[in-house]
PDB file of C-alpha atoms in Angstrom:
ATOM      1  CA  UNK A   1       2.911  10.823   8.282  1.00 86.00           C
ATOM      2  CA  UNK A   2      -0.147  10.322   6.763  1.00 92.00           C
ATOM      3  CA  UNK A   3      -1.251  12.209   3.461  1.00 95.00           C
ATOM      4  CA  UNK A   4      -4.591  11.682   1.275  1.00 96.00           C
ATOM      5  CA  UNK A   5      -5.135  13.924  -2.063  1.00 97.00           C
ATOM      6  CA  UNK A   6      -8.849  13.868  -3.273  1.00 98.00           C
ATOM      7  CA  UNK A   7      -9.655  14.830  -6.873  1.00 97.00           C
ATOM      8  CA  UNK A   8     -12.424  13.924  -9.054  1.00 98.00           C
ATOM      9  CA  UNK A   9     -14.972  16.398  -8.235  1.00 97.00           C
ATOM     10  CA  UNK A  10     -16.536  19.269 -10.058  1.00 97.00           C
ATOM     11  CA  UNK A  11     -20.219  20.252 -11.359  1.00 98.00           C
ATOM     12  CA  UNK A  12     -22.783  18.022 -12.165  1.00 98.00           C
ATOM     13  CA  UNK A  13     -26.654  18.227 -12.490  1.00 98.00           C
ATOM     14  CA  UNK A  14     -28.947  15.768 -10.456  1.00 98.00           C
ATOM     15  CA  UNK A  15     -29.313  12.261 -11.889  1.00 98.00           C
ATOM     16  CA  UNK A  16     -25.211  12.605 -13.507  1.00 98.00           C
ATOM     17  CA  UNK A  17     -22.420  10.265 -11.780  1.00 98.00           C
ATOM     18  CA  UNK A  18     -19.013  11.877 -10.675  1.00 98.00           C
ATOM     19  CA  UNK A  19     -15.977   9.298  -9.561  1.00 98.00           C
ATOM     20  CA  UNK A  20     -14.219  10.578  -6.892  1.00 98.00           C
ATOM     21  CA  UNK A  21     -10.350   9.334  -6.131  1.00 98.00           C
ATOM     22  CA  UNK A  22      -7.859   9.527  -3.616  1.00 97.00           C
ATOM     23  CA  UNK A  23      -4.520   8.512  -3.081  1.00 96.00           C
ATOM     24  CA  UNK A  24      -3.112   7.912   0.259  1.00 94.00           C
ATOM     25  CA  UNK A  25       0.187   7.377   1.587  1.00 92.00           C
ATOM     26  CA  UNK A  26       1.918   6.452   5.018  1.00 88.00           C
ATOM     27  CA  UNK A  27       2.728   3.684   7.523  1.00 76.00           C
ATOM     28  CA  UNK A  28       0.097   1.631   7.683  1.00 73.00           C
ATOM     29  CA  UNK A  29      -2.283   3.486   5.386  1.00 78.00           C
ATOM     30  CA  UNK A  30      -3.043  -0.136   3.434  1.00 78.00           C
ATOM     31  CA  UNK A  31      -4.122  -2.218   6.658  1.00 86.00           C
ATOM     32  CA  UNK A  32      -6.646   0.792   7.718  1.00 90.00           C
ATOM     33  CA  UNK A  33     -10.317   1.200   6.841  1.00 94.00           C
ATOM     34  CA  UNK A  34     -10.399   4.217   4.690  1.00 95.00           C
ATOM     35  CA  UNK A  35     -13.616   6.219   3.571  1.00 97.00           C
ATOM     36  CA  UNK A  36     -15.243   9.423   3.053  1.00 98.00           C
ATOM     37  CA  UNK A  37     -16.966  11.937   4.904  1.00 98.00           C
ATOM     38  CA  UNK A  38     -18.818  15.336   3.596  1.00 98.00           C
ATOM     39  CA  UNK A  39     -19.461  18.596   5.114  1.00 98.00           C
ATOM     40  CA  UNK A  40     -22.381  21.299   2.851  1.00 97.00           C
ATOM     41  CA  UNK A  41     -22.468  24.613   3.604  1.00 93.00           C
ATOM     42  CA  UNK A  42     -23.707  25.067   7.243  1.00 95.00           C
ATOM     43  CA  UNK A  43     -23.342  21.859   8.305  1.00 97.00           C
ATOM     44  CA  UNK A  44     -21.374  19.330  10.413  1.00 97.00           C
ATOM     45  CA  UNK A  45     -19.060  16.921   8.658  1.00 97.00           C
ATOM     46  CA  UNK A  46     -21.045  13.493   7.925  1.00 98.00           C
ATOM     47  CA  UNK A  47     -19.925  10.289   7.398  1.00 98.00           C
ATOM     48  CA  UNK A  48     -20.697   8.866   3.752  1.00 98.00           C
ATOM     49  CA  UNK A  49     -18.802   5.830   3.523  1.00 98.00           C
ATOM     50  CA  UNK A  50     -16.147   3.420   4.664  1.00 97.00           C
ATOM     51  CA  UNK A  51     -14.023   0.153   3.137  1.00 96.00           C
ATOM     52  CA  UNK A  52     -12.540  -2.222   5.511  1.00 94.00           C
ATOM     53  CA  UNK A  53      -8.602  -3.632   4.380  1.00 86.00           C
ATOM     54  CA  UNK A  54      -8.737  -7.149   3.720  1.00 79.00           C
ATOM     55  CA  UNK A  55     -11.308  -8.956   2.437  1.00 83.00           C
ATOM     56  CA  UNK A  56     -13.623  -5.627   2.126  1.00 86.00           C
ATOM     57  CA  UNK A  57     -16.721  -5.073   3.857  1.00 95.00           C
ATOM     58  CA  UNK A  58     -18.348  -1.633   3.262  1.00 97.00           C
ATOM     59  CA  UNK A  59     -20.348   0.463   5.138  1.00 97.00           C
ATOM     60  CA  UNK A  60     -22.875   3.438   4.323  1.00 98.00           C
ATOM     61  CA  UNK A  61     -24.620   6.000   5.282  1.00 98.00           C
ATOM     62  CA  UNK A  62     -28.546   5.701   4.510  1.00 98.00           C
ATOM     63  CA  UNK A  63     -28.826   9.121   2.840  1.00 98.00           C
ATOM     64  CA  UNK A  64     -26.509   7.552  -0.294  1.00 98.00           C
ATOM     65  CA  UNK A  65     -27.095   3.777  -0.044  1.00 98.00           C
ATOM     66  CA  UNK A  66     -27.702   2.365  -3.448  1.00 98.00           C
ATOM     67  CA  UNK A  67     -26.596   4.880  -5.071  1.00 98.00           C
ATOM     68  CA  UNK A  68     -22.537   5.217  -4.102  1.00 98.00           C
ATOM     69  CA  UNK A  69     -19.997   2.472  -4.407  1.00 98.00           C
ATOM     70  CA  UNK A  70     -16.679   2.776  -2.573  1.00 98.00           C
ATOM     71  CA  UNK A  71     -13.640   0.959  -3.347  1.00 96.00           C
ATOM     72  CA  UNK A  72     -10.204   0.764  -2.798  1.00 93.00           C
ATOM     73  CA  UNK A  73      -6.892  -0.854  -4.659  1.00 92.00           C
ATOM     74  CA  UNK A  74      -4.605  -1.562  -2.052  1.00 89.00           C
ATOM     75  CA  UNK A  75      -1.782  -2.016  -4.226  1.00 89.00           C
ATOM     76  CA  UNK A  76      -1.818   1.329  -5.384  1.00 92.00           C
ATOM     77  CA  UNK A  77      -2.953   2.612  -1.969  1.00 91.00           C
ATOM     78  CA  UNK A  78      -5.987   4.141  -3.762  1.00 94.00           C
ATOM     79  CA  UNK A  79      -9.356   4.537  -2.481  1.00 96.00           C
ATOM     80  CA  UNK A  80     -12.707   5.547  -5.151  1.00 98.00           C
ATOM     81  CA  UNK A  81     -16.603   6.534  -4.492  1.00 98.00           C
ATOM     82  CA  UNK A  82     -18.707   6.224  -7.008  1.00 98.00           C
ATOM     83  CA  UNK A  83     -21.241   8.540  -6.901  1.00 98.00           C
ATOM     84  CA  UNK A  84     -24.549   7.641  -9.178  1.00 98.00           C
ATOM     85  CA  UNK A  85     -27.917   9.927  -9.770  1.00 98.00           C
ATOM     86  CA  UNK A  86     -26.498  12.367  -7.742  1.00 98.00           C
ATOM     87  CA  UNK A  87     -29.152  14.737  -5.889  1.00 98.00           C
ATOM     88  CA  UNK A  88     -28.126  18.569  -5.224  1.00 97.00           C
ATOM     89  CA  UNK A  89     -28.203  17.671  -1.726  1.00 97.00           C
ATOM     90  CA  UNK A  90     -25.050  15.564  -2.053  1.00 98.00           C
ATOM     91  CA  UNK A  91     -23.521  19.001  -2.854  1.00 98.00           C
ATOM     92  CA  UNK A  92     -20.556  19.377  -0.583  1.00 98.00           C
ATOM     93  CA  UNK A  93     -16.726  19.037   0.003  1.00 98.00           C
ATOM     94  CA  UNK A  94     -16.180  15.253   0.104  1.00 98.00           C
ATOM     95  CA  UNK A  95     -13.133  14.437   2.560  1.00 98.00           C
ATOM     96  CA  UNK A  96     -10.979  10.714   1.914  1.00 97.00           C
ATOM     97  CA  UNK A  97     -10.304   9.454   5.164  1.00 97.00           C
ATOM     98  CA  UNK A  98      -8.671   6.730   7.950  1.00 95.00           C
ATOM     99  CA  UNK A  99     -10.552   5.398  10.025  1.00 94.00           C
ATOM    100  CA  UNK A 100     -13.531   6.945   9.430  1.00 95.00           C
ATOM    101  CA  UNK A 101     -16.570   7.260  11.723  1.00 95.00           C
ATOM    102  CA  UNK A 102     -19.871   7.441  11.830  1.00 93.00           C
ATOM    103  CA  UNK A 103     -20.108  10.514  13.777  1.00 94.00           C
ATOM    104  CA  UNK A 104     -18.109  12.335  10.764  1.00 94.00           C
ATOM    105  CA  UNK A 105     -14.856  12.204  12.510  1.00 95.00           C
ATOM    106  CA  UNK A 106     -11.481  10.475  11.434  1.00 96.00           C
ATOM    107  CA  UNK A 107      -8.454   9.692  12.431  1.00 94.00           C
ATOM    108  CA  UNK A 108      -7.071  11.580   9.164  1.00 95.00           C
ATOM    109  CA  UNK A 109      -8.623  13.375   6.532  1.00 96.00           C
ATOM    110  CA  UNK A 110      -7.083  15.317   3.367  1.00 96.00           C
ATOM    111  CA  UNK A 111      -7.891  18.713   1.859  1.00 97.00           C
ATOM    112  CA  UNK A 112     -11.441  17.545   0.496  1.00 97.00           C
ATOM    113  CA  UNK A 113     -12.643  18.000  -2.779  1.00 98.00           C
ATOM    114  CA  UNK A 114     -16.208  20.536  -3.974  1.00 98.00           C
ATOM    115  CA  UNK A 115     -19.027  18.258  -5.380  1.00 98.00           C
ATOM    116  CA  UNK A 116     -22.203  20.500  -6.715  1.00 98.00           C
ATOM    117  CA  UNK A 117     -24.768  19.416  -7.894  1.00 98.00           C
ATOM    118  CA  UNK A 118     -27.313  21.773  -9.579  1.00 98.00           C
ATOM    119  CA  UNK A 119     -30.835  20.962  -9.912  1.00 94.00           C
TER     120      UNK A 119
END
């Protein structure tokens, strides 16, 4: 069984930087890409980001490209997005995932974690 715990988030103000984390655990939870989506108030979930296993190759959606940095430490089974000059339409609950899509769907997801950002 497959479990991911988010935490890191909380209330910033556009232009500050919040690190989110999440820790997963599971068969094969290491050799999976891993990622996060979003979903803001009234909206569909989005894909934000996603981290290969392996040698990592990373992936982004355009609305935060050059401005967040995922990560992962696959000996702790740990996966990060750093979030820089955050705008207050990144506000949202950010989701860790596997195998993450770009439609905003996953083959797993945890309980998400509230980012807002206030103008």
């Amino acid at each position: 069984q497959v479990q991911l715990v988010e935490s890191g988030g909380g209330l910033v103000q556009a232009g500050d930087s919040l690190r989110l984390s999440c820790a997963a655990s599971g068969r094969t939870v290491s050799t999976r890409n891993l990622g996060w989506l979003r979903q803001a108030p009234g909206k569909e979930r989005e894909f934000v980001a996603s981290i290969t296993w392996g040698i990592p190759s990373t992936n982004y959606a355009a609305s935060v490209k050059g401005r967040f940095t995922i990560s992962r430490d696959n000996a702790k089974n740990m996966v990060y997005l750093q979030m820089n000059s955050l705008k207050p339409e990144d506000t949202a609950v950010y989701y860790c995932a596997v195998g993450p899509k770009s439609t905003g769907l996953a083959d797993y997801w945890g309980q998400g974690t509230q980012v807002t950002v206030s103008s």
